[in-house]
Amino acid sequence: MNGPVLRGHWLTPDGGRPLLVVGPSLGTGVVALWQECARHLATLAEVDVLGWDLPGHGDGDPCPDAFTVEDLGRAVVALVDEVRPRETFAHAGVSVGGVVGLALATGRSGAAARVLGSAVLCSGAKVGTAEGWHERASTVRRDGTASMVEGSTQRWFAPGFLEREAGTAAALLAGLERADDESYARVCEALAQADLRPFLADVRMPVLVLGGRHDQVVPPATQEQLAAALPGASVVIAEGSAHLAPAEQPLEVAEVLAGWLDQVVRPDSPAEEGRF
């Protein structure tokens, strides 16, 4: 296929259960971000969880060429076809992973029929500004991803998380330092170009919007606006989270996702709403 090729990780055993595909935030590896939450989801939602890494992040292969969030969505579908050809799946993504989930939900990646529902975590249809993303891409090309650690430490975590979960925070920040500089810059440029706002009203699948109360990147008001623009979408604000909710509150996020997934992959189940 043209465009990026994604590396996948089974975060739970592949047991032939309904499939949830999860995606990362810029600068993070999917294992460090989602592993603990996936462990809870395997029990609470009875799903198999497949994660994907961004190019040059985690175990992802670097990609020196330009790509779009729509290209990443097509690569997600190609990854699913490698492990479960033509199977339908639900998607949950954080930050840029959530933008990719919206590209799938709107059909901009050409596979809306394959997607049962999209959970958009700490994300939006348009994140940041083109100028800001291009500036960050230039900074990383010049100074490397290590130059992003200080700012990301402030943006990623809610107050008290660094002290409470130092090991988890250290693993996430180490992944940022190891990320391939050019691939990181290419993701920034994909976000600079991405704007899915004109297509939200046409979404016809279940969408969950989950935001963090302390998120400086995508504040709660932005999450509310996103949910309002999506027909029938539900919104939950995680009081104890900033920008990396699955790592900051893995059990709580799993509980919310499990309630939503019951309706997405088992639509005849009684409705339940997750609460923080």
CSV table of C-alpha atoms in Angstrom, one decimal:
chain,number,residue,atom,x,y,z
A,1,MET,CA,0.0,0.0,0.0
A,2,ASN,CA,1.0,3.6,-0.5
A,3,GLY,CA,1.6,5.7,2.7
A,4,PRO,CA,2.7,4.5,6.1
A,5,VAL,CA,2.6,0.9,7.2
A,6,LEU,CA,1.7,0.4,10.9
A,7,ARG,CA,3.1,-2.0,13.4
A,8,GLY,CA,0.5,-3.7,15.6
A,9,HIS,CA,0.6,-5.1,19.1
A,10,TRP,CA,-1.8,-7.5,20.7
A,11,LEU,CA,-2.3,-5.9,24.1
A,12,THR,CA,-4.5,-8.8,25.1
A,13,PRO,CA,-4.4,-12.4,23.8
A,14,ASP,CA,-6.1,-12.8,20.4
A,15,GLY,CA,-9.0,-15.0,21.6
A,16,GLY,CA,-11.4,-14.5,18.7
A,17,ARG,CA,-13.6,-12.1,20.7
A,18,PRO,CA,-14.9,-8.8,19.3
A,19,LEU,CA,-12.0,-6.5,18.3
A,20,LEU,CA,-11.1,-3.2,19.7
A,21,VAL,CA,-8.3,-1.4,18.0
A,22,VAL,CA,-6.5,1.4,20.0
A,23,GLY,CA,-4.3,4.2,18.8
A,24,PRO,CA,-1.7,6.4,20.5
A,25,SER,CA,-1.0,10.1,21.1
A,26,LEU,CA,1.8,11.9,19.4
A,27,GLY,CA,5.1,11.0,21.1
A,28,THR,CA,3.8,7.9,22.8
A,29,GLY,CA,4.2,4.2,22.2
A,30,VAL,CA,0.8,2.4,22.2
A,31,VAL,CA,2.0,-0.3,24.8
A,32,ALA,CA,3.0,2.3,27.4
A,33,LEU,CA,-0.1,4.3,26.9
A,34,TRP,CA,-2.7,1.5,26.7
A,35,GLN,CA,-1.4,-1.7,28.2
A,36,GLU,CA,-2.9,-1.3,31.7
A,37,CYS,CA,-6.2,-0.1,30.4
A,38,ALA,CA,-6.3,-2.9,27.9
A,39,ARG,CA,-5.8,-5.4,30.7
A,40,HIS,CA,-9.0,-4.1,32.3
A,41,LEU,CA,-10.9,-4.0,29.0
A,42,ALA,CA,-10.2,-7.7,28.4
A,43,THR,CA,-12.2,-8.5,31.5
A,44,LEU,CA,-14.8,-5.7,31.7
A,45,ALA,CA,-15.7,-5.6,28.0
A,46,GLU,CA,-14.7,-9.1,26.9
A,47,VAL,CA,-12.9,-7.8,23.8
A,48,ASP,CA,-9.5,-8.5,22.2
A,49,VAL,CA,-7.4,-5.3,22.1
A,50,LEU,CA,-5.0,-4.6,19.2
A,51,GLY,CA,-2.8,-1.5,19.4
A,52,TRP,CA,-1.0,0.3,16.6
A,53,ASP,CA,2.1,2.5,16.8
A,54,LEU,CA,2.6,5.7,14.9
A,55,PRO,CA,5.5,5.6,12.4
A,56,GLY,CA,8.8,5.9,14.2
A,57,HIS,CA,7.1,5.6,17.7
A,58,GLY,CA,7.3,2.6,19.9
A,59,ASP,CA,8.1,-0.3,17.6
A,60,GLY,CA,6.8,1.5,14.6
A,61,ASP,CA,8.9,1.7,11.4
A,62,PRO,CA,10.1,5.2,10.6
A,63,CYS,CA,8.4,6.9,7.7
A,64,PRO,CA,10.3,9.7,6.0
A,65,ASP,CA,7.6,10.6,3.6
A,66,ALA,CA,4.6,12.9,4.1
A,67,PHE,CA,1.2,11.3,5.0
A,68,THR,CA,-2.2,12.4,6.3
A,69,VAL,CA,-4.5,11.3,9.1
A,70,GLU,CA,-6.6,9.7,6.4
A,71,ASP,CA,-3.6,7.7,5.3
A,72,LEU,CA,-3.1,6.5,8.9
A,73,GLY,CA,-6.8,5.4,8.9
A,74,ARG,CA,-6.2,3.4,5.8
A,75,ALA,CA,-3.1,1.9,7.4
A,76,VAL,CA,-5.2,0.9,10.5
A,77,VAL,CA,-7.6,-1.0,8.3
A,78,ALA,CA,-4.7,-2.7,6.5
A,79,LEU,CA,-3.3,-3.7,9.9
A,80,VAL,CA,-6.6,-5.3,10.9
A,81,ASP,CA,-6.7,-7.2,7.6
A,82,GLU,CA,-3.3,-8.7,8.4
A,83,VAL,CA,-4.6,-10.3,11.6
A,84,ARG,CA,-8.4,-10.6,10.9
A,85,PRO,CA,-9.1,-10.1,7.2
A,86,ARG,CA,-12.3,-8.1,6.5
A,87,GLU,CA,-13.4,-8.2,10.1
A,88,THR,CA,-15.3,-5.3,11.6
A,89,PHE,CA,-13.9,-3.5,14.7
A,90,ALA,CA,-14.3,-0.7,17.1
A,91,HIS,CA,-11.6,2.0,17.4
A,92,ALA,CA,-10.4,4.1,20.4
A,93,GLY,CA,-7.6,6.6,19.9
A,94,VAL,CA,-5.9,9.3,22.0
A,95,SER,CA,-5.1,12.7,20.5
A,96,VAL,CA,-3.8,12.1,17.0
A,97,GLY,CA,-5.2,8.5,17.4
A,98,GLY,CA,-8.6,10.1,18.0
A,99,VAL,CA,-8.3,12.2,14.9
A,100,VAL,CA,-7.5,9.0,13.0
A,101,GLY,CA,-10.6,7.5,14.6
A,102,LEU,CA,-12.7,10.4,13.3
A,103,ALA,CA,-11.2,9.9,9.8
A,104,LEU,CA,-12.4,6.3,10.0
A,105,ALA,CA,-15.9,7.4,11.3
A,106,THR,CA,-16.4,10.0,8.6
A,107,GLY,CA,-15.4,7.6,5.9
A,108,ARG,CA,-12.4,9.8,4.9
A,109,SER,CA,-10.3,6.7,5.1
A,110,GLY,CA,-12.7,4.8,2.9
A,111,ALA,CA,-13.7,2.1,5.3
A,112,ALA,CA,-16.6,3.4,7.4
A,113,ALA,CA,-18.5,0.1,6.9
A,114,ARG,CA,-15.7,-1.8,8.7
A,115,VAL,CA,-15.9,0.4,11.8
A,116,LEU,CA,-18.5,-0.3,14.4
A,117,GLY,CA,-17.9,2.8,16.5
A,118,SER,CA,-15.2,5.3,17.4
A,119,ALA,CA,-14.1,6.4,20.8
A,120,VAL,CA,-12.3,9.8,20.6
A,121,LEU,CA,-10.1,10.4,23.7
A,122,CYS,CA,-8.5,13.7,24.5
A,123,SER,CA,-8.8,14.8,20.8
A,124,GLY,CA,-10.9,16.7,18.3
A,125,ALA,CA,-11.7,17.2,14.7
A,126,LYS,CA,-9.1,20.0,14.5
A,127,VAL,CA,-6.4,19.9,17.1
A,128,GLY,CA,-4.1,23.0,17.5
A,129,THR,CA,-3.2,25.3,14.6
A,130,ALA,CA,-1.3,24.7,11.4
A,131,GLU,CA,1.3,27.3,12.4
A,132,GLY,CA,1.9,25.6,15.8
A,133,TRP,CA,2.3,22.2,14.3
A,134,HIS,CA,4.7,23.4,11.6
A,135,GLU,CA,6.7,25.2,14.2
A,136,ARG,CA,6.9,22.0,16.3
A,137,ALA,CA,8.0,20.0,13.3
A,138,SER,CA,10.8,22.4,12.6
A,139,THR,CA,11.9,22.3,16.3
A,140,VAL,CA,12.1,18.5,16.4
A,141,ARG,CA,14.0,18.4,13.1
A,142,ARG,CA,16.5,20.8,14.6
A,143,ASP,CA,16.7,19.7,18.2
A,144,GLY,CA,15.2,16.2,18.3
A,145,THR,CA,12.3,14.8,20.2
A,146,ALA,CA,14.2,15.2,23.5
A,147,SER,CA,13.4,18.9,23.2
A,148,MET,CA,9.7,18.0,23.6
A,149,VAL,CA,10.1,16.3,27.0
A,150,GLU,CA,9.7,19.3,29.3
A,151,GLY,CA,6.7,20.6,27.6
A,152,SER,CA,5.0,17.2,27.2
A,153,THR,CA,5.6,16.6,31.0
A,154,GLN,CA,3.5,19.6,31.6
A,155,ARG,CA,0.8,18.9,29.0
A,156,TRP,CA,0.4,15.1,29.4
A,157,PHE,CA,-0.3,14.6,33.1
A,158,ALA,CA,-2.9,15.8,35.6
A,159,PRO,CA,-1.6,17.3,38.9
A,160,GLY,CA,-0.1,14.6,41.2
A,161,PHE,CA,0.3,11.9,38.5
A,162,LEU,CA,4.1,12.3,38.2
A,163,GLU,CA,4.5,11.7,41.9
A,164,ARG,CA,1.9,9.0,42.2
A,165,GLU,CA,2.8,7.0,39.1
A,166,ALA,CA,6.4,7.8,38.4
A,167,GLY,CA,7.2,4.6,36.6
A,168,THR,CA,4.3,5.0,34.1
A,169,ALA,CA,5.3,8.6,33.5
A,170,ALA,CA,8.9,7.7,33.0
A,171,ALA,CA,8.0,5.0,30.4
A,172,LEU,CA,5.9,7.4,28.4
A,173,LEU,CA,8.5,10.1,28.4
A,174,ALA,CA,11.3,7.7,27.5
A,175,GLY,CA,9.2,6.6,24.5
A,176,LEU,CA,9.0,10.3,23.5
A,177,GLU,CA,12.8,10.6,23.7
A,178,ARG,CA,13.3,7.5,21.5
A,179,ALA,CA,10.8,8.5,18.8
A,180,ASP,CA,12.2,9.0,15.4
A,181,ASP,CA,12.6,12.8,14.8
A,182,GLU,CA,11.5,12.8,11.1
A,183,SER,CA,8.5,10.6,11.7
A,184,TYR,CA,7.4,12.8,14.7
A,185,ALA,CA,7.7,15.8,12.4
A,186,ARG,CA,5.6,14.1,9.8
A,187,VAL,CA,2.8,13.4,12.3
A,188,CYS,CA,2.9,17.1,13.3
A,189,GLU,CA,2.5,18.0,9.6
A,190,ALA,CA,-0.4,15.6,9.3
A,191,LEU,CA,-2.1,17.3,12.2
A,192,ALA,CA,-1.4,20.7,10.7
A,193,GLN,CA,-3.4,19.6,7.6
A,194,ALA,CA,-6.2,17.7,9.4
A,195,ASP,CA,-9.6,19.3,9.8
A,196,LEU,CA,-12.5,16.9,9.9
A,197,ARG,CA,-15.1,19.5,11.2
A,198,PRO,CA,-17.0,19.7,7.9
A,199,PHE,CA,-17.7,16.0,7.9
A,200,LEU,CA,-18.9,15.4,11.5
A,201,ALA,CA,-22.6,15.8,10.8
A,202,ASP,CA,-22.5,12.9,8.4
A,203,VAL,CA,-21.2,10.4,10.9
A,204,ARG,CA,-23.7,7.5,11.4
A,205,MET,CA,-21.9,5.3,13.9
A,206,PRO,CA,-21.7,5.4,17.7
A,207,VAL,CA,-19.1,7.9,18.9
A,208,LEU,CA,-17.9,8.4,22.4
A,209,VAL,CA,-16.0,11.5,23.3
A,210,LEU,CA,-13.8,11.3,26.4
A,211,GLY,CA,-11.9,14.3,27.6
A,212,GLY,CA,-9.6,15.1,30.6
A,213,ARG,CA,-10.6,17.8,33.0
A,214,HIS,CA,-7.0,19.0,33.1
A,215,ASP,CA,-6.2,18.7,29.4
A,216,GLN,CA,-4.5,21.8,28.2
A,217,VAL,CA,-4.2,20.5,24.6
A,218,VAL,CA,-7.9,19.7,24.1
A,219,PRO,CA,-9.9,21.4,27.0
A,220,PRO,CA,-13.2,20.0,28.2
A,221,ALA,CA,-15.2,22.8,26.4
A,222,THR,CA,-13.7,21.6,23.1
A,223,GLN,CA,-14.7,18.0,23.9
A,224,GLU,CA,-18.3,19.2,24.5
A,225,GLN,CA,-18.3,21.0,21.2
A,226,LEU,CA,-17.1,17.9,19.4
A,227,ALA,CA,-19.8,15.8,20.9
A,228,ALA,CA,-22.4,18.3,20.0
A,229,ALA,CA,-21.3,18.2,16.4
A,230,LEU,CA,-21.6,14.4,16.2
A,231,PRO,CA,-25.1,13.0,15.8
A,232,GLY,CA,-26.0,11.0,18.9
A,233,ALA,CA,-22.5,11.2,20.4
A,234,SER,CA,-22.0,10.8,24.2
A,235,VAL,CA,-19.4,12.7,26.2
A,236,VAL,CA,-17.6,11.9,29.5
A,237,ILE,CA,-15.0,14.2,31.2
A,238,ALA,CA,-12.4,12.4,33.3
A,239,GLU,CA,-12.0,14.5,36.4
A,240,GLY,CA,-8.5,13.1,37.2
A,241,SER,CA,-7.0,13.2,33.8
A,242,ALA,CA,-5.1,15.5,31.5
A,243,HIS,CA,-4.1,14.5,28.0
A,244,LEU,CA,-3.3,10.7,28.4
A,245,ALA,CA,-6.4,9.4,30.0
A,246,PRO,CA,-5.8,5.6,29.4
A,247,ALA,CA,-2.5,5.8,31.2
A,248,GLU,CA,-3.6,8.2,33.9
A,249,GLN,CA,-6.8,6.5,34.8
A,250,PRO,CA,-6.7,3.0,33.2
A,251,LEU,CA,-9.5,1.4,35.2
A,252,GLU,CA,-11.8,4.3,35.0
A,253,VAL,CA,-11.3,4.7,31.3
A,254,ALA,CA,-11.8,1.0,30.8
A,255,GLU,CA,-15.1,1.1,32.7
A,256,VAL,CA,-16.4,3.9,30.5
A,257,LEU,CA,-15.2,2.2,27.3
A,258,ALA,CA,-16.7,-1.1,28.4
A,259,GLY,CA,-20.2,0.4,28.9
A,260,TRP,CA,-19.9,2.1,25.4
A,261,LEU,CA,-18.6,-1.1,23.8
A,262,ASP,CA,-21.5,-3.1,25.0
A,263,GLN,CA,-23.7,-1.0,22.7
A,264,VAL,CA,-21.2,-1.0,19.8
A,265,VAL,CA,-20.2,-4.6,19.6
A,266,ARG,CA,-23.2,-6.1,21.4
A,267,PRO,CA,-26.0,-3.7,20.5
A,268,ASP,CA,-28.7,-5.9,22.1
A,269,SER,CA,-27.1,-5.4,25.6
A,270,PRO,CA,-28.9,-3.2,28.2
A,271,ALA,CA,-27.6,0.4,28.0
A,272,GLU,CA,-25.1,1.4,30.7
A,273,GLU,CA,-23.2,4.7,31.0
A,274,GLY,CA,-19.7,4.9,32.4
A,275,ARG,CA,-19.0,7.4,35.1
A,276,PHE,CA,-15.9,8.8,36.7
